[in-house]
Each structure stands twice: as C-alpha cells, then as structure tokens.
Amino acid sequence: MFDDQLLRAAATGDAPGVREAIAGGADLEVRDAHRRTPLLLASAADHVEVAEILVAAGADPDAPDDRHDTPWLVTGVTGSVAMLRALLPARPDLTITNRYGGVSLIPACERGHVDYVREVLKTDIDVDHVNNLGWTGLLEAIVLSDGGERHQEIVRLLIAAGADVGLPDGDGVTPLRHAVTRDYHEIAALLRAAGAR
C-alpha cells in the first residue's frame, strides 16, 4: 500500500504524501511498470522538494528504468539546475550513461540547456565523453543545434572547461568542419580562437 502511495506521490509532486509513505515503510526503490523509481519519477517531472526528501532518505540517483534513464541522467534532458543540485548530495555516478552511451552533459548540450551545462561543468563530469554516435557534448552542440545564441554560449562554456576542440566524430569530422559546413560562423570563430583547425 505505502509503495504504491510513494510512486503516486512522487509522480505528482505530493511532498506530504511522500513523507507519509516513507514513514509508513515504503520501499524507496519500488518500481512502476517501466521500472521507474520514485526518485526518477520526481526527477523527470522536476518535483524538486520531493527529490530532496527522497535523497535525504537515501534514494539511489543511479537506479535505471527500462530505457536506461536514471534520476541523474534525466537532469541533462530536462535541464533542471534545481534538480541537479537536489541530486548531488546523493553522489550520483557522473560516468553513468544513457541508452545512447552519453553522460548527462551531452543531451543538455544538444537541447541548449545553458544554465545546466554551466552548472554540471562545475562537477567532475567528463567534458570530452564520446557517446555511441561518436559525438561529444561539443559536437552535439553543433551538429544537433541551430547554431543560435544558446548553443554558441554552450560552446563557449565547453571551451572554457577544457573541451578538446579538435576531437572529431566517428567519421573523422571535426567540430570546426561541422560548424563551417552549417554556416555557423559564430561557433566557427569560437573554435578557431580556441585553436581548432
């Protein structure tokens, strides 16, 4: 009974319901039909207070669902800085990867989550991690973007964090070449200023 209540309360952001379920002995790692834990449901819906309660109670930030999403990985998709901060005390594994082989930084770069990228780069996350597609966060900020201001800022942040501007994709195409091919002049200028060729 309390397990079901915890899943429902976490999914809807019902903090008092979460506290009550935990007090009643609910399993913090109970799974729904898609193997999502309460913390993953809260993370995906950006219910920060609920996540804080679950983290304080000892919930696992790395528990994967049936799509290999975890509470931590989902923060890179949603771009929630508040959720990132809520999960850090649980010491998430920053090397854990999603179904595409990417760490949380990579989808954040693709989606243009500037504030998230700025914040996650303060952790020990690997700025040059390569996913199954052969792309880093820097490459995704170019290849899967419109070259606009948000992605330009992400490129600036990645360069400042020490990203390897010459690291090519799986086909040997460099970030600069991708930027030039797409007529992303501002990004190309940033890469050249950082020594890219």
PDB file of C-alpha atoms in Angstrom, residues 15-129:
ATOM      1  CA  ALA A  15       5.607  16.044  -0.760  1.00  0.00           C
ATOM      2  CA  PRO A  16       3.402  15.309   2.296  1.00  0.00           C
ATOM      3  CA  GLY A  17       2.304  12.063   0.633  1.00  0.00           C
ATOM      4  CA  VAL A  18       5.923  11.111   0.038  1.00  0.00           C
ATOM      5  CA  ARG A  19       6.815  11.768   3.671  1.00  0.00           C
ATOM      6  CA  GLU A  20       3.819   9.738   4.840  1.00  0.00           C
ATOM      7  CA  ALA A  21       4.677   6.813   2.584  1.00  0.00           C
ATOM      8  CA  ILE A  22       8.299   6.788   3.727  1.00  0.00           C
ATOM      9  CA  ALA A  23       7.219   6.955   7.355  1.00  0.00           C
ATOM     10  CA  GLY A  24       4.879   4.023   6.676  1.00  0.00           C
ATOM     11  CA  GLY A  25       7.795   1.909   5.470  1.00  0.00           C
ATOM     12  CA  ALA A  26       7.568   2.279   1.706  1.00  0.00           C
ATOM     13  CA  ASP A  27      10.448   0.852  -0.334  1.00  0.00           C
ATOM     14  CA  LEU A  28      12.455   3.822  -1.651  1.00  0.00           C
ATOM     15  CA  GLU A  29      13.428   1.771  -4.701  1.00  0.00           C
ATOM     16  CA  VAL A  30       9.968   0.457  -5.591  1.00  0.00           C
ATOM     17  CA  ARG A  31       9.428   0.359  -9.372  1.00  0.00           C
ATOM     18  CA  ASP A  32       6.457   1.162 -11.572  1.00  0.00           C
ATOM     19  CA  ALA A  33       5.565  -0.730 -14.763  1.00  0.00           C
ATOM     20  CA  HIS A  34       8.516   0.883 -16.564  1.00  0.00           C
ATOM     21  CA  ARG A  35      10.922   0.197 -13.689  1.00  0.00           C
ATOM     22  CA  ARG A  36      10.987   3.871 -12.695  1.00  0.00           C
ATOM     23  CA  THR A  37      11.736   4.562  -9.048  1.00  0.00           C
ATOM     24  CA  PRO A  38      10.044   7.347  -7.072  1.00  0.00           C
ATOM     25  CA  LEU A  39      13.191   9.460  -7.420  1.00  0.00           C
ATOM     26  CA  LEU A  40      13.230   9.021 -11.198  1.00  0.00           C
ATOM     27  CA  LEU A  41       9.547   9.989 -11.417  1.00  0.00           C
ATOM     28  CA  ALA A  42      10.214  13.084  -9.317  1.00  0.00           C
ATOM     29  CA  SER A  43      13.302  13.991 -11.361  1.00  0.00           C
ATOM     30  CA  ALA A  44      11.555  13.630 -14.709  1.00  0.00           C
ATOM     31  CA  ALA A  45       8.686  15.875 -13.543  1.00  0.00           C
ATOM     32  CA  ASP A  46      11.052  18.342 -11.800  1.00  0.00           C
ATOM     33  CA  HIS A  47       9.449  17.891  -8.389  1.00  0.00           C
ATOM     34  CA  VAL A  48      12.468  19.247  -6.527  1.00  0.00           C
ATOM     35  CA  GLU A  49      11.072  19.161  -2.986  1.00  0.00           C
ATOM     36  CA  VAL A  50      10.063  15.524  -3.413  1.00  0.00           C
ATOM     37  CA  ALA A  51      13.521  14.680  -4.760  1.00  0.00           C
ATOM     38  CA  GLU A  52      15.145  16.380  -1.775  1.00  0.00           C
ATOM     39  CA  ILE A  53      13.021  14.293   0.602  1.00  0.00           C
ATOM     40  CA  LEU A  54      13.882  11.077  -1.236  1.00  0.00           C
ATOM     41  CA  VAL A  55      17.593  11.896  -1.398  1.00  0.00           C
ATOM     42  CA  ALA A  56      17.646  12.663   2.328  1.00  0.00           C
ATOM     43  CA  ALA A  57      16.008   9.279   2.935  1.00  0.00           C
ATOM     44  CA  GLY A  58      18.709   7.522   0.891  1.00  0.00           C
ATOM     45  CA  ALA A  59      17.158   7.031  -2.564  1.00  0.00           C
ATOM     46  CA  ASP A  60      19.504   5.892  -5.345  1.00  0.00           C
ATOM     47  CA  PRO A  61      20.214   8.587  -8.007  1.00  0.00           C
ATOM     48  CA  ASP A  62      21.600   5.939 -10.383  1.00  0.00           C
ATOM     49  CA  ALA A  63      18.708   3.427 -10.463  1.00  0.00           C
ATOM     50  CA  PRO A  64      17.902   2.756 -14.159  1.00  0.00           C
ATOM     51  CA  ASP A  65      14.472   2.209 -15.673  1.00  0.00           C
ATOM     52  CA  ASP A  66      13.638   0.020 -18.666  1.00  0.00           C
ATOM     53  CA  ARG A  67      15.023   2.686 -21.066  1.00  0.00           C
ATOM     54  CA  HIS A  68      18.216   3.060 -19.060  1.00  0.00           C
ATOM     55  CA  ASP A  69      17.269   6.505 -17.784  1.00  0.00           C
ATOM     56  CA  THR A  70      18.236   7.315 -14.206  1.00  0.00           C
ATOM     57  CA  PRO A  71      17.290  10.209 -11.923  1.00  0.00           C
ATOM     58  CA  TRP A  72      20.677  11.814 -12.613  1.00  0.00           C
ATOM     59  CA  LEU A  73      20.667  11.263 -16.384  1.00  0.00           C
ATOM     60  CA  VAL A  74      17.192  12.773 -16.684  1.00  0.00           C
ATOM     61  CA  THR A  75      18.500  16.106 -15.380  1.00  0.00           C
ATOM     62  CA  GLY A  76      20.526  16.501 -18.578  1.00  0.00           C
ATOM     63  CA  VAL A  77      17.350  16.072 -20.619  1.00  0.00           C
ATOM     64  CA  THR A  78      15.157  18.407 -18.570  1.00  0.00           C
ATOM     65  CA  GLY A  79      17.964  20.899 -17.950  1.00  0.00           C
ATOM     66  CA  SER A  80      16.822  21.466 -14.382  1.00  0.00           C
ATOM     67  CA  VAL A  81      19.598  23.085 -12.377  1.00  0.00           C
ATOM     68  CA  ALA A  82      17.478  22.846  -9.233  1.00  0.00           C
ATOM     69  CA  MET A  83      17.137  19.075  -9.681  1.00  0.00           C
ATOM     70  CA  LEU A  84      20.840  18.720 -10.429  1.00  0.00           C
ATOM     71  CA  ARG A  85      21.559  20.451  -7.118  1.00  0.00           C
ATOM     72  CA  ALA A  86      18.979  18.316  -5.305  1.00  0.00           C
ATOM     73  CA  LEU A  87      20.623  15.100  -6.530  1.00  0.00           C
ATOM     74  CA  LEU A  88      24.293  15.990  -5.990  1.00  0.00           C
ATOM     75  CA  PRO A  89      24.192  15.220  -2.235  1.00  0.00           C
ATOM     76  CA  ALA A  90      23.289  11.631  -3.216  1.00  0.00           C
ATOM     77  CA  ARG A  91      26.655  11.418  -5.011  1.00  0.00           C
ATOM     78  CA  PRO A  92      25.383  10.302  -8.435  1.00  0.00           C
ATOM     79  CA  ASP A  93      27.740   8.397 -10.706  1.00  0.00           C
ATOM     80  CA  LEU A  94      28.736  11.051 -13.261  1.00  0.00           C
ATOM     81  CA  THR A  95      30.089   8.375 -15.609  1.00  0.00           C
ATOM     82  CA  ILE A  96      26.784   6.509 -15.945  1.00  0.00           C
ATOM     83  CA  THR A  97      25.436   6.578 -19.498  1.00  0.00           C
ATOM     84  CA  ASN A  98      22.036   6.602 -21.164  1.00  0.00           C
ATOM     85  CA  ARG A  99      20.850   4.280 -23.931  1.00  0.00           C
ATOM     86  CA  TYR A 100      22.849   6.344 -26.432  1.00  0.00           C
ATOM     87  CA  GLY A 101      26.026   5.960 -24.407  1.00  0.00           C
ATOM     88  CA  GLY A 102      26.024   9.588 -23.288  1.00  0.00           C
ATOM     89  CA  VAL A 103      26.579  11.215 -19.907  1.00  0.00           C
ATOM     90  CA  SER A 104      24.111  13.866 -18.697  1.00  0.00           C
ATOM     91  CA  LEU A 105      26.156  16.698 -20.237  1.00  0.00           C
ATOM     92  CA  ILE A 106      25.554  15.525 -23.807  1.00  0.00           C
ATOM     93  CA  PRO A 107      21.745  15.836 -24.062  1.00  0.00           C
ATOM     94  CA  ALA A 108      21.980  19.148 -22.220  1.00  0.00           C
ATOM     95  CA  CYS A 109      24.372  20.439 -24.898  1.00  0.00           C
ATOM     96  CA  GLU A 110      22.098  19.203 -27.667  1.00  0.00           C
ATOM     97  CA  ARG A 111      18.993  20.797 -26.166  1.00  0.00           C
ATOM     98  CA  GLY A 112      20.600  24.147 -25.444  1.00  0.00           C
ATOM     99  CA  HIS A 113      20.314  23.980 -21.649  1.00  0.00           C
ATOM    100  CA  VAL A 114      22.882  26.720 -20.997  1.00  0.00           C
ATOM    101  CA  ASP A 115      22.394  27.039 -17.230  1.00  0.00           C
ATOM    102  CA  TYR A 116      22.544  23.282 -16.748  1.00  0.00           C
ATOM    103  CA  VAL A 117      25.732  22.972 -18.792  1.00  0.00           C
ATOM    104  CA  ARG A 118      27.298  25.810 -16.791  1.00  0.00           C
ATOM    105  CA  GLU A 119      26.391  24.059 -13.526  1.00  0.00           C
ATOM    106  CA  VAL A 120      27.288  20.483 -14.450  1.00  0.00           C
ATOM    107  CA  LEU A 121      30.703  21.628 -15.682  1.00  0.00           C
ATOM    108  CA  LYS A 122      31.457  22.546 -12.052  1.00  0.00           C
ATOM    109  CA  THR A 123      31.399  18.804 -11.257  1.00  0.00           C
ATOM    110  CA  ASP A 124      33.886  16.148 -12.345  1.00  0.00           C
ATOM    111  CA  ILE A 125      31.839  15.204 -15.431  1.00  0.00           C
ATOM    112  CA  ASP A 126      33.922  14.232 -18.470  1.00  0.00           C
ATOM    113  CA  VAL A 127      33.654  17.173 -20.874  1.00  0.00           C
ATOM    114  CA  ASP A 128      35.036  15.031 -23.722  1.00  0.00           C
ATOM    115  CA  HIS A 129      32.912  11.909 -23.177  1.00  0.00           C
TER     116      HIS A 129
END
